[in-house]
Amino acid sequence: MATPERIPAERRRRRPTRNGSLLSAETITEAALALIEAPGGNALTVRRLGAALGCDPSALYRYFPDTDTILLAVADRLIHDSLEGFVPGGNWQDELRDFAQRLHRSMLTHPRLAAVRASRVTTGPAEAHAVDTGLGILLRAGFAPDRTVRNYRLFVDTVLAQAAVDAAVLDLDEHRREQQGAAWTTHHAGLPAGQYPNLHRVREHLGLMAGSAFPEILETLIDRFAAQLGPEG
């Protein structure tokens, strides 16, 4: 039988679990995502993750120092998935629009991780690639380096923040989502004019407050950037 010294390092890192699968950073990340998205699965713990993988929870520490690091790895994996197949080239406005829509769609597909993705820096390879891609779109459009960074920060923070709001609403149960949407046209629109004169004045249009503002926000950002470039932008 081979001694530990003769076993390749990669094989030593990927030990089989009780259920026969190989333990790796990738399998841990996949299992963590499944746990988070399972009904009632908001709490990610090493014990639950070990049980799902069929291994001793302590084995996970060979790959990740804590659950927070696992959470960031999951977030980085979702960034990778959201931009898979994205090929820069062509009109910068269309590229930026596609880039934003992919991020927004991914956040809504995985709403329980939206807040983490909007507020944390993963330092993972997918995030680095995404930032590099976004900066490249703006640089090719003709923005100076400092303006590129400022615009990218405004762009990505706005897109992620709105996506997090939309994802939080999506994660509500159906009854609460309906209540939230109807509140504008029922409650607010029906408030007394004497106490709330401005709400009363626009009451027939308060239905516009329901739903996501993402499409309009995105176009407003793109128009603002184009204006910075002038008529040729």
Coordinates of C-alpha atoms in Angstrom, one line a residue:
M1 CA 0.0 0.0 0.0
A2 CA 1.3 3.4 -0.9
T3 CA 2.7 5.5 1.9
P4 CA 1.3 9.0 2.5
E5 CA 4.5 10.5 1.0
R6 CA 3.9 8.7 -2.3
I7 CA 0.3 9.8 -2.7
P8 CA 0.0 12.9 -5.0
A9 CA -0.7 16.1 -3.1
E10 CA -3.9 16.7 -5.0
R11 CA -5.3 13.3 -4.1
R12 CA -4.4 13.8 -0.4
R13 CA -6.4 17.1 -0.5
R14 CA -9.5 15.4 -2.1
R15 CA -10.4 12.6 0.4
P16 CA -13.6 10.6 -0.1
T17 CA -16.4 11.3 2.3
R18 CA -18.7 8.7 3.9
N19 CA -21.1 9.0 0.9
G20 CA -18.2 8.2 -1.5
S21 CA -17.8 11.7 -3.0
L22 CA -14.5 13.5 -3.1
L23 CA -14.2 16.4 -0.7
S24 CA -12.9 19.5 -2.3
A25 CA -13.4 23.3 -2.1
E26 CA -15.7 23.0 -5.1
T27 CA -17.9 20.2 -3.6
I28 CA -18.1 22.2 -0.3
T29 CA -19.2 25.3 -2.2
E30 CA -21.8 23.4 -4.1
A31 CA -23.2 21.8 -0.9
A32 CA -23.2 25.2 0.9
L33 CA -25.2 26.7 -1.9
A34 CA -27.7 23.9 -1.8
L35 CA -28.1 24.2 2.0
I36 CA -28.6 28.0 1.8
E37 CA -31.3 27.7 -0.9
A38 CA -33.1 24.7 0.7
P39 CA -36.4 25.6 2.5
G40 CA -35.5 27.0 5.9
G41 CA -31.8 26.9 4.9
N42 CA -30.7 30.4 5.7
A43 CA -28.4 29.3 8.5
L44 CA -25.1 27.9 7.2
T45 CA -23.2 26.0 9.8
V46 CA -20.2 23.7 9.7
R47 CA -22.1 20.9 11.4
R48 CA -25.0 21.0 8.8
L49 CA -22.5 21.2 6.0
G50 CA -20.5 18.3 7.2
A51 CA -23.8 16.2 7.5
A52 CA -24.8 17.2 4.0
L53 CA -21.4 16.1 2.6
G54 CA -21.1 13.0 4.7
C55 CA -17.9 14.0 6.4
D56 CA -16.6 15.1 9.8
P57 CA -17.3 18.8 10.1
S58 CA -13.7 19.4 11.2
A59 CA -12.5 18.2 7.7
L60 CA -14.0 21.4 6.2
Y61 CA -11.4 23.5 8.0
R62 CA -8.7 22.0 5.7
Y63 CA -10.3 24.0 2.8
F64 CA -12.0 27.0 4.5
P65 CA -11.1 28.6 7.9
D66 CA -14.7 29.5 8.7
T67 CA -18.3 29.6 7.4
D68 CA -17.9 33.3 6.3
T69 CA -15.1 32.3 3.9
I70 CA -17.4 29.5 2.6
L71 CA -20.1 32.1 2.1
L72 CA -17.8 34.3 0.1
A73 CA -16.7 31.4 -2.0
V74 CA -20.4 30.7 -2.8
A75 CA -20.9 34.3 -3.8
D76 CA -17.8 34.2 -6.0
R77 CA -19.2 31.0 -7.7
L78 CA -22.4 32.8 -8.5
I79 CA -20.5 35.7 -10.0
H80 CA -18.8 33.3 -12.3
D81 CA -22.0 31.6 -13.3
S82 CA -23.7 35.0 -14.0
L83 CA -21.1 36.1 -16.5
E84 CA -20.5 32.7 -18.2
G85 CA -20.7 33.2 -21.9
F86 CA -20.4 37.0 -21.7
V87 CA -18.1 38.1 -24.5
P88 CA -17.1 41.8 -24.5
G89 CA -17.0 43.5 -27.9
G90 CA -19.2 45.9 -29.8
N91 CA -21.2 48.8 -28.5
W92 CA -20.1 49.7 -24.9
Q93 CA -23.7 50.7 -23.9
D94 CA -25.0 47.3 -25.0
E95 CA -22.2 45.5 -23.2
L96 CA -22.8 47.4 -20.0
R97 CA -26.5 46.7 -20.2
D98 CA -25.9 43.0 -20.7
F99 CA -23.4 43.0 -17.9
A100 CA -25.9 44.6 -15.5
Q101 CA -28.8 42.4 -16.5
R102 CA -26.8 39.3 -15.9
L103 CA -25.8 40.4 -12.4
H104 CA -29.4 41.4 -11.6
R105 CA -30.9 38.2 -13.0
S106 CA -28.4 36.1 -11.0
M107 CA -29.2 38.0 -7.7
L108 CA -32.9 37.3 -8.3
T109 CA -32.2 33.6 -9.0
H110 CA -30.4 33.3 -5.6
P111 CA -32.2 35.9 -3.4
R112 CA -30.8 34.6 -0.1
L113 CA -27.3 35.5 -1.1
A114 CA -28.2 38.9 -2.7
A115 CA -27.3 40.9 0.4
V116 CA -23.9 39.2 0.7
R117 CA -23.1 39.8 -2.9
A118 CA -24.2 43.4 -2.7
S119 CA -22.2 44.2 0.4
R120 CA -19.1 42.0 0.5
V121 CA -15.9 41.7 -1.5
T122 CA -15.2 38.1 -2.2
T123 CA -11.5 38.5 -3.4
G124 CA -12.2 35.5 -5.5
P125 CA -11.1 34.9 -9.1
A126 CA -14.6 35.4 -10.5
E127 CA -15.1 38.7 -8.8
A128 CA -11.7 39.9 -10.1
H129 CA -12.6 38.8 -13.6
A130 CA -16.0 40.6 -13.4
V131 CA -14.4 43.8 -12.2
D132 CA -11.7 43.6 -14.8
T133 CA -14.4 43.1 -17.5
G134 CA -16.5 46.0 -16.3
L135 CA -13.5 48.3 -16.2
G136 CA -12.5 47.2 -19.6
I137 CA -16.0 48.1 -21.0
L138 CA -15.6 51.6 -19.7
L139 CA -12.0 52.0 -20.8
R140 CA -12.8 51.0 -24.3
A141 CA -15.7 53.4 -24.4
G142 CA -13.1 56.2 -24.0
F143 CA -13.3 57.1 -20.3
A144 CA -10.1 58.2 -18.6
P145 CA -8.8 55.8 -15.9
D146 CA -10.0 57.8 -12.9
R147 CA -13.4 58.4 -14.5
T148 CA -13.6 54.7 -15.4
V149 CA -13.1 53.7 -11.7
R150 CA -15.6 56.3 -10.5
N151 CA -18.2 55.3 -13.1
Y152 CA -17.7 51.5 -12.5
R153 CA -18.2 52.0 -8.7
L154 CA -21.4 54.0 -9.3
F155 CA -22.6 51.4 -11.8
V156 CA -21.9 48.2 -9.9
D157 CA -23.0 49.6 -6.5
T158 CA -26.3 50.9 -7.9
V159 CA -27.0 47.6 -9.9
L160 CA -26.2 45.4 -6.9
A161 CA -28.1 47.6 -4.4
Q162 CA -31.3 47.6 -6.6
A163 CA -30.9 43.8 -7.2
A164 CA -30.6 43.2 -3.5
V165 CA -33.9 45.1 -2.9
D166 CA -35.6 43.2 -5.7
A167 CA -34.3 39.9 -4.4
A168 CA -35.5 40.6 -0.9
V169 CA -39.0 41.3 -2.2
L170 CA -38.8 38.2 -4.3
D171 CA -37.9 36.1 -1.2
L172 CA -41.1 37.2 0.6
D173 CA -44.0 34.8 0.5
E174 CA -46.6 35.4 -2.1
H175 CA -49.1 37.0 0.2
R176 CA -46.6 39.5 1.5
R177 CA -45.4 40.4 -2.0
E178 CA -49.0 41.1 -3.0
Q179 CA -49.5 43.2 0.1
Q180 CA -46.4 45.2 -0.7
G181 CA -47.5 45.9 -4.3
A182 CA -51.0 46.8 -3.4
A183 CA -50.0 49.1 -0.5
W184 CA -49.3 51.9 -3.0
T185 CA -52.7 51.8 -4.7
T186 CA -54.8 51.0 -1.7
H187 CA -53.2 52.4 1.5
H188 CA -51.1 55.3 0.3
A189 CA -53.5 56.4 -2.4
G190 CA -56.3 56.5 0.0
L191 CA -54.7 58.7 2.7
P192 CA -56.5 62.0 3.5
A193 CA -55.6 64.9 1.3
G194 CA -55.5 67.3 4.2
Q195 CA -52.8 65.4 5.9
Y196 CA -50.9 64.1 2.9
P197 CA -51.5 66.6 0.1
N198 CA -48.7 65.5 -2.2
L199 CA -49.6 61.8 -2.0
H200 CA -53.2 62.8 -2.7
R201 CA -52.2 64.8 -5.7
V202 CA -50.4 61.9 -7.4
R203 CA -52.6 59.1 -6.1
E204 CA -53.6 58.0 -9.6
H205 CA -50.0 57.3 -10.5
L206 CA -48.8 55.6 -7.3
G207 CA -49.0 52.3 -9.0
L208 CA -45.8 53.2 -10.7
M209 CA -44.1 52.8 -7.3
A210 CA -44.8 49.0 -7.4
G211 CA -42.4 46.7 -9.2
S212 CA -38.7 47.0 -9.8
A213 CA -37.1 50.3 -10.8
F214 CA -34.1 48.4 -12.2
P215 CA -34.7 48.9 -15.9
E216 CA -35.1 52.7 -15.6
I217 CA -32.2 53.0 -13.2
L218 CA -30.0 51.1 -15.6
E219 CA -30.9 53.3 -18.6
T220 CA -30.4 56.4 -16.5
L221 CA -26.9 55.3 -15.6
I222 CA -26.0 54.5 -19.2
D223 CA -27.4 57.9 -20.4
R224 CA -25.3 59.7 -17.7
F225 CA -22.1 58.0 -18.8
A226 CA -22.8 58.7 -22.4
A227 CA -23.3 62.3 -21.7
Q228 CA -19.9 62.4 -20.1
L229 CA -18.4 61.3 -23.4
G230 CA -20.2 64.0 -25.4
P231 CA -22.0 63.7 -28.8
E232 CA -19.5 61.0 -30.0
G233 CA -20.2 58.8 -27.0

